[in-house]
């Protein structure tokens, strides 16, 4: 009796050009996702590099009905250009658009309050 040995043919795994692109895409996908999350969510968590106003460098006032930043600037610093005063008040209070509402407390730089 003779024994017959069956051996399966060995084949080498071959990747086509499309297969290589798929493997490269799958390998890069976690990096792309992590980068996208960092860009989208990371910007809001960053602290400002600007230092805050030093203690005692401003005074707070309450906005009255009908007042605007322009009228407040003219009242607290009649000798200064109202545009500069409004810009400093907006920057100090982080106001977007320069709108204030009645009852709102805003900070005024003391350099304008101390002026005669």
PDB file of C-alpha atoms in Angstrom:
ATOM      1  CA  UNK A   1       0.000   0.000   0.000  1.00  0.00           C
ATOM      2  CA  UNK A   2       1.150   3.331  -0.847  1.00  0.00           C
ATOM      3  CA  UNK A   3       0.362   6.421   1.073  1.00  0.00           C
ATOM      4  CA  UNK A   4      -0.685   9.511  -0.723  1.00  0.00           C
ATOM      5  CA  UNK A   5       0.259  12.775   0.824  1.00  0.00           C
ATOM      6  CA  UNK A   6      -1.889  15.724  -0.026  1.00  0.00           C
ATOM      7  CA  UNK A   7      -0.384  19.136   0.456  1.00  0.00           C
ATOM      8  CA  UNK A   8      -2.305  22.279  -0.063  1.00  0.00           C
ATOM      9  CA  UNK A   9      -0.669  24.697  -2.388  1.00  0.00           C
ATOM     10  CA  UNK A  10       0.763  27.703  -0.557  1.00  0.00           C
ATOM     11  CA  UNK A  11      -0.220  31.042  -1.949  1.00  0.00           C
ATOM     12  CA  UNK A  12       1.248  34.389  -1.164  1.00  0.00           C
ATOM     13  CA  UNK A  13      -1.078  37.196  -0.135  1.00  0.00           C
ATOM     14  CA  UNK A  14      -1.026  39.888  -2.760  1.00  0.00           C
ATOM     15  CA  UNK A  15      -2.494  43.336  -2.366  1.00  0.00           C
ATOM     16  CA  UNK A  16      -3.710  45.192  -5.355  1.00  0.00           C
ATOM     17  CA  UNK A  17      -3.319  48.930  -5.681  1.00  0.00           C
ATOM     18  CA  UNK A  18      -6.879  49.357  -4.400  1.00  0.00           C
ATOM     19  CA  UNK A  19      -6.130  47.088  -1.429  1.00  0.00           C
ATOM     20  CA  UNK A  20      -3.048  49.124  -0.516  1.00  0.00           C
ATOM     21  CA  UNK A  21      -5.127  52.313  -0.583  1.00  0.00           C
ATOM     22  CA  UNK A  22      -7.736  50.730   1.700  1.00  0.00           C
ATOM     23  CA  UNK A  23      -5.086  49.553   4.173  1.00  0.00           C
ATOM     24  CA  UNK A  24      -3.430  53.003   4.161  1.00  0.00           C
ATOM     25  CA  UNK A  25      -6.812  54.677   4.707  1.00  0.00           C
ATOM     26  CA  UNK A  26      -7.658  52.396   7.629  1.00  0.00           C
ATOM     27  CA  UNK A  27      -4.261  52.996   9.205  1.00  0.00           C
ATOM     28  CA  UNK A  28      -4.596  56.784   8.895  1.00  0.00           C
ATOM     29  CA  UNK A  29      -8.232  56.966  10.019  1.00  0.00           C
ATOM     30  CA  UNK A  30      -7.570  57.088  13.817  1.00  0.00           C
ATOM     31  CA  UNK A  31      -5.061  59.903  13.330  1.00  0.00           C
ATOM     32  CA  UNK A  32      -7.495  61.908  11.215  1.00  0.00           C
ATOM     33  CA  UNK A  33     -10.319  61.418  13.730  1.00  0.00           C
ATOM     34  CA  UNK A  34      -8.101  62.447  16.669  1.00  0.00           C
ATOM     35  CA  UNK A  35      -6.906  65.522  14.805  1.00  0.00           C
ATOM     36  CA  UNK A  36     -10.472  66.523  13.886  1.00  0.00           C
ATOM     37  CA  UNK A  37     -11.599  66.210  17.507  1.00  0.00           C
ATOM     38  CA  UNK A  38      -8.643  68.285  18.678  1.00  0.00           C
ATOM     39  CA  UNK A  39      -9.353  71.030  16.146  1.00  0.00           C
ATOM     40  CA  UNK A  40     -13.092  71.181  16.755  1.00  0.00           C
ATOM     41  CA  UNK A  41     -13.167  70.769  20.520  1.00  0.00           C
ATOM     42  CA  UNK A  42      -9.758  71.949  21.605  1.00  0.00           C
ATOM     43  CA  UNK A  43     -10.066  75.602  20.645  1.00  0.00           C
ATOM     44  CA  UNK A  44     -12.807  76.352  23.138  1.00  0.00           C
ATOM     45  CA  UNK A  45     -10.778  74.960  26.026  1.00  0.00           C
ATOM     46  CA  UNK A  46      -7.782  77.207  25.469  1.00  0.00           C
ATOM     47  CA  UNK A  47      -7.282  80.017  27.922  1.00  0.00           C
ATOM     48  CA  UNK A  48      -6.599  83.491  26.669  1.00  0.00           C
ATOM     49  CA  UNK A  49      -2.991  84.593  26.712  1.00  0.00           C
ATOM     50  CA  UNK A  50      -4.065  88.103  27.615  1.00  0.00           C
ATOM     51  CA  UNK A  51      -3.588  89.022  31.222  1.00  0.00           C
ATOM     52  CA  UNK A  52      -6.614  90.367  33.040  1.00  0.00           C
ATOM     53  CA  UNK A  53      -6.988  93.914  34.214  1.00  0.00           C
ATOM     54  CA  UNK A  54      -4.947  94.641  37.346  1.00  0.00           C
ATOM     55  CA  UNK A  55      -6.877  95.101  40.556  1.00  0.00           C
ATOM     56  CA  UNK A  56      -7.973  98.688  41.081  1.00  0.00           C
ATOM     57  CA  UNK A  57      -7.593  99.651  37.424  1.00  0.00           C
ATOM     58  CA  UNK A  58     -11.325  99.880  36.846  1.00  0.00           C
ATOM     59  CA  UNK A  59     -14.573 100.845  38.523  1.00  0.00           C
ATOM     60  CA  UNK A  60     -17.988  99.326  37.909  1.00  0.00           C
ATOM     61  CA  UNK A  61     -21.104 101.224  36.945  1.00  0.00           C
ATOM     62  CA  UNK A  62     -24.675 100.120  36.285  1.00  0.00           C
ATOM     63  CA  UNK A  63     -26.094 100.919  32.860  1.00  0.00           C
ATOM     64  CA  UNK A  64     -29.293 102.951  33.103  1.00  0.00           C
ATOM     65  CA  UNK A  65     -32.246 102.773  30.768  1.00  0.00           C
ATOM     66  CA  UNK A  66     -31.549 104.482  27.453  1.00  0.00           C
ATOM     67  CA  UNK A  67     -27.787 104.597  27.900  1.00  0.00           C
ATOM     68  CA  UNK A  68     -25.394 103.383  25.224  1.00  0.00           C
ATOM     69  CA  UNK A  69     -21.666 102.822  25.332  1.00  0.00           C
ATOM     70  CA  UNK A  70     -21.245 106.042  23.394  1.00  0.00           C
ATOM     71  CA  UNK A  71     -23.222 108.101  25.921  1.00  0.00           C
ATOM     72  CA  UNK A  72     -21.390 106.455  28.827  1.00  0.00           C
ATOM     73  CA  UNK A  73     -18.055 107.233  27.160  1.00  0.00           C
ATOM     74  CA  UNK A  74     -19.048 110.875  26.710  1.00  0.00           C
ATOM     75  CA  UNK A  75     -20.168 111.096  30.370  1.00  0.00           C
ATOM     76  CA  UNK A  76     -17.099 109.507  31.982  1.00  0.00           C
ATOM     77  CA  UNK A  77     -14.470 111.027  29.680  1.00  0.00           C
ATOM     78  CA  UNK A  78     -15.708 114.219  28.004  1.00  0.00           C
ATOM     79  CA  UNK A  79     -12.123 115.260  27.161  1.00  0.00           C
ATOM     80  CA  UNK A  80     -11.264 111.978  25.386  1.00  0.00           C
ATOM     81  CA  UNK A  81     -12.277 110.686  21.983  1.00  0.00           C
ATOM     82  CA  UNK A  82     -15.464 108.621  22.579  1.00  0.00           C
ATOM     83  CA  UNK A  83     -14.344 106.034  20.022  1.00  0.00           C
ATOM     84  CA  UNK A  84     -11.243 105.243  22.076  1.00  0.00           C
ATOM     85  CA  UNK A  85     -13.209 105.099  25.321  1.00  0.00           C
ATOM     86  CA  UNK A  86     -15.880 102.817  23.798  1.00  0.00           C
ATOM     87  CA  UNK A  87     -13.135 100.546  22.439  1.00  0.00           C
ATOM     88  CA  UNK A  88     -11.459 100.279  25.856  1.00  0.00           C
ATOM     89  CA  UNK A  89     -14.755  99.654  27.657  1.00  0.00           C
ATOM     90  CA  UNK A  90     -15.695  96.985  25.100  1.00  0.00           C
ATOM     91  CA  UNK A  91     -12.305  95.292  25.418  1.00  0.00           C
ATOM     92  CA  UNK A  92     -12.337  95.444  29.241  1.00  0.00           C
ATOM     93  CA  UNK A  93     -15.831  93.920  29.414  1.00  0.00           C
ATOM     94  CA  UNK A  94     -15.409  91.550  26.432  1.00  0.00           C
ATOM     95  CA  UNK A  95     -18.478  93.020  24.741  1.00  0.00           C
ATOM     96  CA  UNK A  96     -19.247  91.812  21.241  1.00  0.00           C
ATOM     97  CA  UNK A  97     -21.010  94.391  19.121  1.00  0.00           C
ATOM     98  CA  UNK A  98     -20.895  97.082  21.796  1.00  0.00           C
ATOM     99  CA  UNK A  99     -24.469  96.557  22.990  1.00  0.00           C
ATOM    100  CA  UNK A 100     -25.356  97.035  26.652  1.00  0.00           C
ATOM    101  CA  UNK A 101     -28.683  96.636  28.413  1.00  0.00           C
ATOM    102  CA  UNK A 102     -30.277  98.468  31.340  1.00  0.00           C
ATOM    103  CA  UNK A 103     -29.172  97.054  34.680  1.00  0.00           C
ATOM    104  CA  UNK A 104     -25.976  95.562  33.291  1.00  0.00           C
ATOM    105  CA  UNK A 105     -22.829  96.184  35.350  1.00  0.00           C
ATOM    106  CA  UNK A 106     -19.826  97.204  33.260  1.00  0.00           C
ATOM    107  CA  UNK A 107     -16.270  98.100  34.157  1.00  0.00           C
ATOM    108  CA  UNK A 108     -14.889 101.540  33.325  1.00  0.00           C
ATOM    109  CA  UNK A 109     -11.112 102.178  33.261  1.00  0.00           C
ATOM    110  CA  UNK A 110     -10.169 104.391  36.246  1.00  0.00           C
ATOM    111  CA  UNK A 111      -7.988 106.552  34.015  1.00  0.00           C
ATOM    112  CA  UNK A 112     -11.214 108.099  32.733  1.00  0.00           C
ATOM    113  CA  UNK A 113     -12.980 108.316  36.088  1.00  0.00           C
ATOM    114  CA  UNK A 114     -10.035 110.076  37.767  1.00  0.00           C
ATOM    115  CA  UNK A 115      -9.820 112.765  35.069  1.00  0.00           C
ATOM    116  CA  UNK A 116     -11.113 116.225  36.102  1.00  0.00           C
TER     117      UNK A 116
END
